[in-house]
């Protein structure tokens, strides 16, 4: 299962950081591209299974899905591609290139500081 491997990677990163900070993580923010789309619920479920009885138990994952980015071949503008109207907002051209999808990344961890 795709999400299980991702959850393991996220868990490893959060656990390492938690040890360094010596604090319990409350939530973690993750971003990923649309093509890498993960099912948030499945990811949380997989993470919960891995993190059971560890410092990361009950950490809430907040997944943010990034839109597609395009680069206009006409005016070089980089923009978020609106699927329903895929045109460059700078010059109105439809001659653009889709940029590679963003990988799944752990952005930040919120720790219990009390
Ligand atoms: Zn343009």
mmCIF file with all atom_site columns, C-alpha atoms and ligand atoms in Angstrom:
data_model
loop_
_atom_site.group_PDB
_atom_site.id
_atom_site.type_symbol
_atom_site.label_atom_id
_atom_site.label_alt_id
_atom_site.label_comp_id
_atom_site.label_asym_id
_atom_site.label_entity_id
_atom_site.label_seq_id
_atom_site.pdbx_PDB_ins_code
_atom_site.Cartn_x
_atom_site.Cartn_y
_atom_site.Cartn_z
_atom_site.occupancy
_atom_site.B_iso_or_equiv
_atom_site.pdbx_formal_charge
_atom_site.auth_seq_id
_atom_site.auth_comp_id
_atom_site.auth_asym_id
_atom_site.auth_atom_id
_atom_site.pdbx_PDB_model_num
ATOM   1   C  CA  . UNK A 1 1   ? 0.000   0.000  0.000   1.00 0.00 ? 1   UNK A CA  1
ATOM   2   C  CA  . UNK A 1 2   ? 1.316   3.362  -1.155  1.00 0.00 ? 2   UNK A CA  1
ATOM   3   C  CA  . UNK A 1 3   ? 0.226   5.233  1.979   1.00 0.00 ? 3   UNK A CA  1
ATOM   4   C  CA  . UNK A 1 4   ? 1.909   2.773  4.341   1.00 0.00 ? 4   UNK A CA  1
ATOM   5   C  CA  . UNK A 1 5   ? 5.348   3.503  2.883   1.00 0.00 ? 5   UNK A CA  1
ATOM   6   C  CA  . UNK A 1 6   ? 4.682   7.234  3.032   1.00 0.00 ? 6   UNK A CA  1
ATOM   7   C  CA  . UNK A 1 7   ? 3.430   6.991  6.610   1.00 0.00 ? 7   UNK A CA  1
ATOM   8   C  CA  . UNK A 1 8   ? 6.603   5.141  7.600   1.00 0.00 ? 8   UNK A CA  1
ATOM   9   C  CA  . UNK A 1 9   ? 8.779   7.859  6.092   1.00 0.00 ? 9   UNK A CA  1
ATOM   10  C  CA  . UNK A 1 10  ? 6.811   10.598 7.819   1.00 0.00 ? 10  UNK A CA  1
ATOM   11  C  CA  . UNK A 1 11  ? 6.881   8.714  11.089  1.00 0.00 ? 11  UNK A CA  1
ATOM   12  C  CA  . UNK A 1 12  ? 10.668  8.309  10.922  1.00 0.00 ? 12  UNK A CA  1
ATOM   13  C  CA  . UNK A 1 13  ? 11.114  12.039 10.341  1.00 0.00 ? 13  UNK A CA  1
ATOM   14  C  CA  . UNK A 1 14  ? 8.712   13.091 13.094  1.00 0.00 ? 14  UNK A CA  1
ATOM   15  C  CA  . UNK A 1 15  ? 10.104  10.636 15.595  1.00 0.00 ? 15  UNK A CA  1
ATOM   16  C  CA  . UNK A 1 16  ? 13.682  11.776 14.971  1.00 0.00 ? 16  UNK A CA  1
ATOM   17  C  CA  . UNK A 1 17  ? 12.712  15.415 15.404  1.00 0.00 ? 17  UNK A CA  1
ATOM   18  C  CA  . UNK A 1 18  ? 10.713  14.607 18.543  1.00 0.00 ? 18  UNK A CA  1
ATOM   19  C  CA  . UNK A 1 19  ? 13.711  12.955 20.130  1.00 0.00 ? 19  UNK A CA  1
ATOM   20  C  CA  . UNK A 1 20  ? 15.866  15.962 19.341  1.00 0.00 ? 20  UNK A CA  1
ATOM   21  C  CA  . UNK A 1 21  ? 13.296  18.353 20.764  1.00 0.00 ? 21  UNK A CA  1
ATOM   22  C  CA  . UNK A 1 22  ? 12.442  15.983 23.567  1.00 0.00 ? 22  UNK A CA  1
ATOM   23  C  CA  . UNK A 1 23  ? 8.787   16.846 23.089  1.00 0.00 ? 23  UNK A CA  1
ATOM   24  C  CA  . UNK A 1 24  ? 5.647   15.058 22.065  1.00 0.00 ? 24  UNK A CA  1
ATOM   25  C  CA  . UNK A 1 25  ? 4.399   15.983 18.587  1.00 0.00 ? 25  UNK A CA  1
ATOM   26  C  CA  . UNK A 1 26  ? 0.766   17.120 18.416  1.00 0.00 ? 26  UNK A CA  1
ATOM   27  C  CA  . UNK A 1 27  ? 0.371   17.535 14.697  1.00 0.00 ? 27  UNK A CA  1
ATOM   28  C  CA  . UNK A 1 28  ? 2.411   17.603 11.535  1.00 0.00 ? 28  UNK A CA  1
ATOM   29  C  CA  . UNK A 1 29  ? 1.862   19.471 8.327   1.00 0.00 ? 29  UNK A CA  1
ATOM   30  C  CA  . UNK A 1 30  ? 2.591   17.626 5.109   1.00 0.00 ? 30  UNK A CA  1
ATOM   31  C  CA  . UNK A 1 31  ? 2.397   18.914 1.581   1.00 0.00 ? 31  UNK A CA  1
ATOM   32  C  CA  . UNK A 1 32  ? 2.243   16.910 -1.592  1.00 0.00 ? 32  UNK A CA  1
ATOM   33  C  CA  . UNK A 1 33  ? 1.496   17.472 -5.240  1.00 0.00 ? 33  UNK A CA  1
ATOM   34  C  CA  . UNK A 1 34  ? -1.785  16.513 -6.818  1.00 0.00 ? 34  UNK A CA  1
ATOM   35  C  CA  . UNK A 1 35  ? -0.285  13.613 -8.744  1.00 0.00 ? 35  UNK A CA  1
ATOM   36  C  CA  . UNK A 1 36  ? 1.170   12.215 -5.557  1.00 0.00 ? 36  UNK A CA  1
ATOM   37  C  CA  . UNK A 1 37  ? -2.242  12.477 -4.042  1.00 0.00 ? 37  UNK A CA  1
ATOM   38  C  CA  . UNK A 1 38  ? -2.517  10.334 -0.993  1.00 0.00 ? 38  UNK A CA  1
ATOM   39  C  CA  . UNK A 1 39  ? -5.711  9.443  0.732   1.00 0.00 ? 39  UNK A CA  1
ATOM   40  C  CA  . UNK A 1 40  ? -5.574  11.494 3.944   1.00 0.00 ? 40  UNK A CA  1
ATOM   41  C  CA  . UNK A 1 41  ? -7.621  9.057  5.966   1.00 0.00 ? 41  UNK A CA  1
ATOM   42  C  CA  . UNK A 1 42  ? -5.640  6.027  4.858   1.00 0.00 ? 42  UNK A CA  1
ATOM   43  C  CA  . UNK A 1 43  ? -2.407  7.877  5.570   1.00 0.00 ? 43  UNK A CA  1
ATOM   44  C  CA  . UNK A 1 44  ? -3.571  8.795  9.083   1.00 0.00 ? 44  UNK A CA  1
ATOM   45  C  CA  . UNK A 1 45  ? -4.705  5.230  9.677   1.00 0.00 ? 45  UNK A CA  1
ATOM   46  C  CA  . UNK A 1 46  ? -1.345  3.844  8.559   1.00 0.00 ? 46  UNK A CA  1
ATOM   47  C  CA  . UNK A 1 47  ? 0.484   6.422  10.666  1.00 0.00 ? 47  UNK A CA  1
ATOM   48  C  CA  . UNK A 1 48  ? -1.596  5.584  13.742  1.00 0.00 ? 48  UNK A CA  1
ATOM   49  C  CA  . UNK A 1 49  ? -0.733  1.912  13.341  1.00 0.00 ? 49  UNK A CA  1
ATOM   50  C  CA  . UNK A 1 50  ? 2.996   2.630  13.089  1.00 0.00 ? 50  UNK A CA  1
ATOM   51  C  CA  . UNK A 1 51  ? 3.079   5.220  15.881  1.00 0.00 ? 51  UNK A CA  1
ATOM   52  C  CA  . UNK A 1 52  ? 1.149   3.214  18.431  1.00 0.00 ? 52  UNK A CA  1
ATOM   53  C  CA  . UNK A 1 53  ? 2.993   3.150  21.778  1.00 0.00 ? 53  UNK A CA  1
ATOM   54  C  CA  . UNK A 1 54  ? 5.623   5.625  20.570  1.00 0.00 ? 54  UNK A CA  1
ATOM   55  C  CA  . UNK A 1 55  ? 6.163   9.308  21.293  1.00 0.00 ? 55  UNK A CA  1
ATOM   56  C  CA  . UNK A 1 56  ? 4.280   9.993  18.037  1.00 0.00 ? 56  UNK A CA  1
ATOM   57  C  CA  . UNK A 1 57  ? 1.081   8.276  19.120  1.00 0.00 ? 57  UNK A CA  1
ATOM   58  C  CA  . UNK A 1 58  ? -2.045  10.296 18.249  1.00 0.00 ? 58  UNK A CA  1
ATOM   59  C  CA  . UNK A 1 59  ? -0.161  12.888 16.221  1.00 0.00 ? 59  UNK A CA  1
ATOM   60  C  CA  . UNK A 1 60  ? -2.572  14.463 13.773  1.00 0.00 ? 60  UNK A CA  1
ATOM   61  C  CA  . UNK A 1 61  ? -1.433  14.670 10.159  1.00 0.00 ? 61  UNK A CA  1
ATOM   62  C  CA  . UNK A 1 62  ? -2.598  17.639 8.129   1.00 0.00 ? 62  UNK A CA  1
ATOM   63  C  CA  . UNK A 1 63  ? -2.086  17.031 4.447   1.00 0.00 ? 63  UNK A CA  1
ATOM   64  C  CA  . UNK A 1 64  ? -2.071  19.965 2.095   1.00 0.00 ? 64  UNK A CA  1
ATOM   65  C  CA  . UNK A 1 65  ? -2.436  19.189 -1.597  1.00 0.00 ? 65  UNK A CA  1
ATOM   66  C  CA  . UNK A 1 66  ? -0.504  21.532 -3.838  1.00 0.00 ? 66  UNK A CA  1
ATOM   67  C  CA  . UNK A 1 67  ? -1.984  22.533 -7.178  1.00 0.00 ? 67  UNK A CA  1
ATOM   68  C  CA  . UNK A 1 68  ? -0.264  21.860 -10.484 1.00 0.00 ? 68  UNK A CA  1
ATOM   69  C  CA  . UNK A 1 69  ? 2.276   24.463 -11.466 1.00 0.00 ? 69  UNK A CA  1
ATOM   70  C  CA  . UNK A 1 70  ? 2.786   25.510 -15.058 1.00 0.00 ? 70  UNK A CA  1
ATOM   71  C  CA  . UNK A 1 71  ? 5.415   27.589 -16.753 1.00 0.00 ? 71  UNK A CA  1
ATOM   72  C  CA  . UNK A 1 72  ? 4.361   29.657 -19.737 1.00 0.00 ? 72  UNK A CA  1
ATOM   73  C  CA  . UNK A 1 73  ? 6.496   29.146 -22.835 1.00 0.00 ? 73  UNK A CA  1
ATOM   74  C  CA  . UNK A 1 74  ? 5.380   32.509 -24.121 1.00 0.00 ? 74  UNK A CA  1
ATOM   75  C  CA  . UNK A 1 75  ? 6.192   34.850 -21.202 1.00 0.00 ? 75  UNK A CA  1
ATOM   76  C  CA  . UNK A 1 76  ? 7.975   32.518 -18.720 1.00 0.00 ? 76  UNK A CA  1
ATOM   77  C  CA  . UNK A 1 77  ? 5.468   33.163 -15.961 1.00 0.00 ? 77  UNK A CA  1
ATOM   78  C  CA  . UNK A 1 78  ? 5.039   30.414 -13.379 1.00 0.00 ? 78  UNK A CA  1
ATOM   79  C  CA  . UNK A 1 79  ? 1.505   29.929 -12.198 1.00 0.00 ? 79  UNK A CA  1
ATOM   80  C  CA  . UNK A 1 80  ? -0.950  27.546 -10.553 1.00 0.00 ? 80  UNK A CA  1
ATOM   81  C  CA  . UNK A 1 81  ? -2.833  25.729 -13.265 1.00 0.00 ? 81  UNK A CA  1
ATOM   82  C  CA  . UNK A 1 82  ? -6.580  26.007 -13.034 1.00 0.00 ? 82  UNK A CA  1
ATOM   83  C  CA  . UNK A 1 83  ? -7.767  22.718 -14.518 1.00 0.00 ? 83  UNK A CA  1
ATOM   84  C  CA  . UNK A 1 84  ? -11.057 24.215 -15.669 1.00 0.00 ? 84  UNK A CA  1
ATOM   85  C  CA  . UNK A 1 85  ? -9.318  27.075 -17.468 1.00 0.00 ? 85  UNK A CA  1
ATOM   86  C  CA  . UNK A 1 86  ? -5.682  26.195 -18.175 1.00 0.00 ? 86  UNK A CA  1
ATOM   87  C  CA  . UNK A 1 87  ? -4.327  29.493 -19.452 1.00 0.00 ? 87  UNK A CA  1
ATOM   88  C  CA  . UNK A 1 88  ? -1.365  31.617 -18.448 1.00 0.00 ? 88  UNK A CA  1
ATOM   89  C  CA  . UNK A 1 89  ? -2.657  34.447 -16.227 1.00 0.00 ? 89  UNK A CA  1
ATOM   90  C  CA  . UNK A 1 90  ? 0.156   36.663 -17.481 1.00 0.00 ? 90  UNK A CA  1
ATOM   91  C  CA  . UNK A 1 91  ? -0.473  36.616 -21.225 1.00 0.00 ? 91  UNK A CA  1
ATOM   92  C  CA  . UNK A 1 92  ? -3.485  34.342 -21.731 1.00 0.00 ? 92  UNK A CA  1
ATOM   93  C  CA  . UNK A 1 93  ? -1.489  31.792 -23.703 1.00 0.00 ? 93  UNK A CA  1
ATOM   94  C  CA  . UNK A 1 94  ? -2.287  28.098 -23.498 1.00 0.00 ? 94  UNK A CA  1
ATOM   95  C  CA  . UNK A 1 95  ? 1.261   27.255 -24.579 1.00 0.00 ? 95  UNK A CA  1
ATOM   96  C  CA  . UNK A 1 96  ? 2.742   26.184 -21.253 1.00 0.00 ? 96  UNK A CA  1
ATOM   97  C  CA  . UNK A 1 97  ? 4.557   23.291 -19.721 1.00 0.00 ? 97  UNK A CA  1
ATOM   98  C  CA  . UNK A 1 98  ? 3.455   21.492 -16.577 1.00 0.00 ? 98  UNK A CA  1
ATOM   99  C  CA  . UNK A 1 99  ? 6.172   21.480 -13.937 1.00 0.00 ? 99  UNK A CA  1
ATOM   100 C  CA  . UNK A 1 100 ? 7.032   18.245 -12.126 1.00 0.00 ? 100 UNK A CA  1
ATOM   101 C  CA  . UNK A 1 101 ? 4.654   17.356 -9.356  1.00 0.00 ? 101 UNK A CA  1
ATOM   102 C  CA  . UNK A 1 102 ? 5.820   18.191 -5.847  1.00 0.00 ? 102 UNK A CA  1
ATOM   103 C  CA  . UNK A 1 103 ? 7.102   15.319 -3.747  1.00 0.00 ? 103 UNK A CA  1
ATOM   104 C  CA  . UNK A 1 104 ? 5.568   14.514 -0.405  1.00 0.00 ? 104 UNK A CA  1
ATOM   105 C  CA  . UNK A 1 105 ? 7.253   16.678 2.181   1.00 0.00 ? 105 UNK A CA  1
ATOM   106 C  CA  . UNK A 1 106 ? 7.025   17.111 5.904   1.00 0.00 ? 106 UNK A CA  1
ATOM   107 C  CA  . UNK A 1 107 ? 6.703   20.855 6.375   1.00 0.00 ? 107 UNK A CA  1
ATOM   108 C  CA  . UNK A 1 108 ? 6.438   21.431 10.090  1.00 0.00 ? 108 UNK A CA  1
ATOM   109 C  CA  . UNK A 1 109 ? 5.705   19.714 13.347  1.00 0.00 ? 109 UNK A CA  1
ATOM   110 C  CA  . UNK A 1 110 ? 3.780   21.242 16.207  1.00 0.00 ? 110 UNK A CA  1
ATOM   111 C  CA  . UNK A 1 111 ? 5.018   20.052 19.589  1.00 0.00 ? 111 UNK A CA  1
ATOM   112 C  CA  . UNK A 1 112 ? 3.389   19.920 22.952  1.00 0.00 ? 112 UNK A CA  1
ATOM   113 C  CA  . UNK A 1 113 ? 5.503   22.515 24.733  1.00 0.00 ? 113 UNK A CA  1
ATOM   114 C  CA  . UNK A 1 114 ? 3.986   22.271 28.170  1.00 0.00 ? 114 UNK A CA  1
HETATM 115 ZN ZN1 . LIG B 2 .   ? 2.289   33.701 -20.388 1.00 0.00 ? 1   LIG B ZN1 1
#
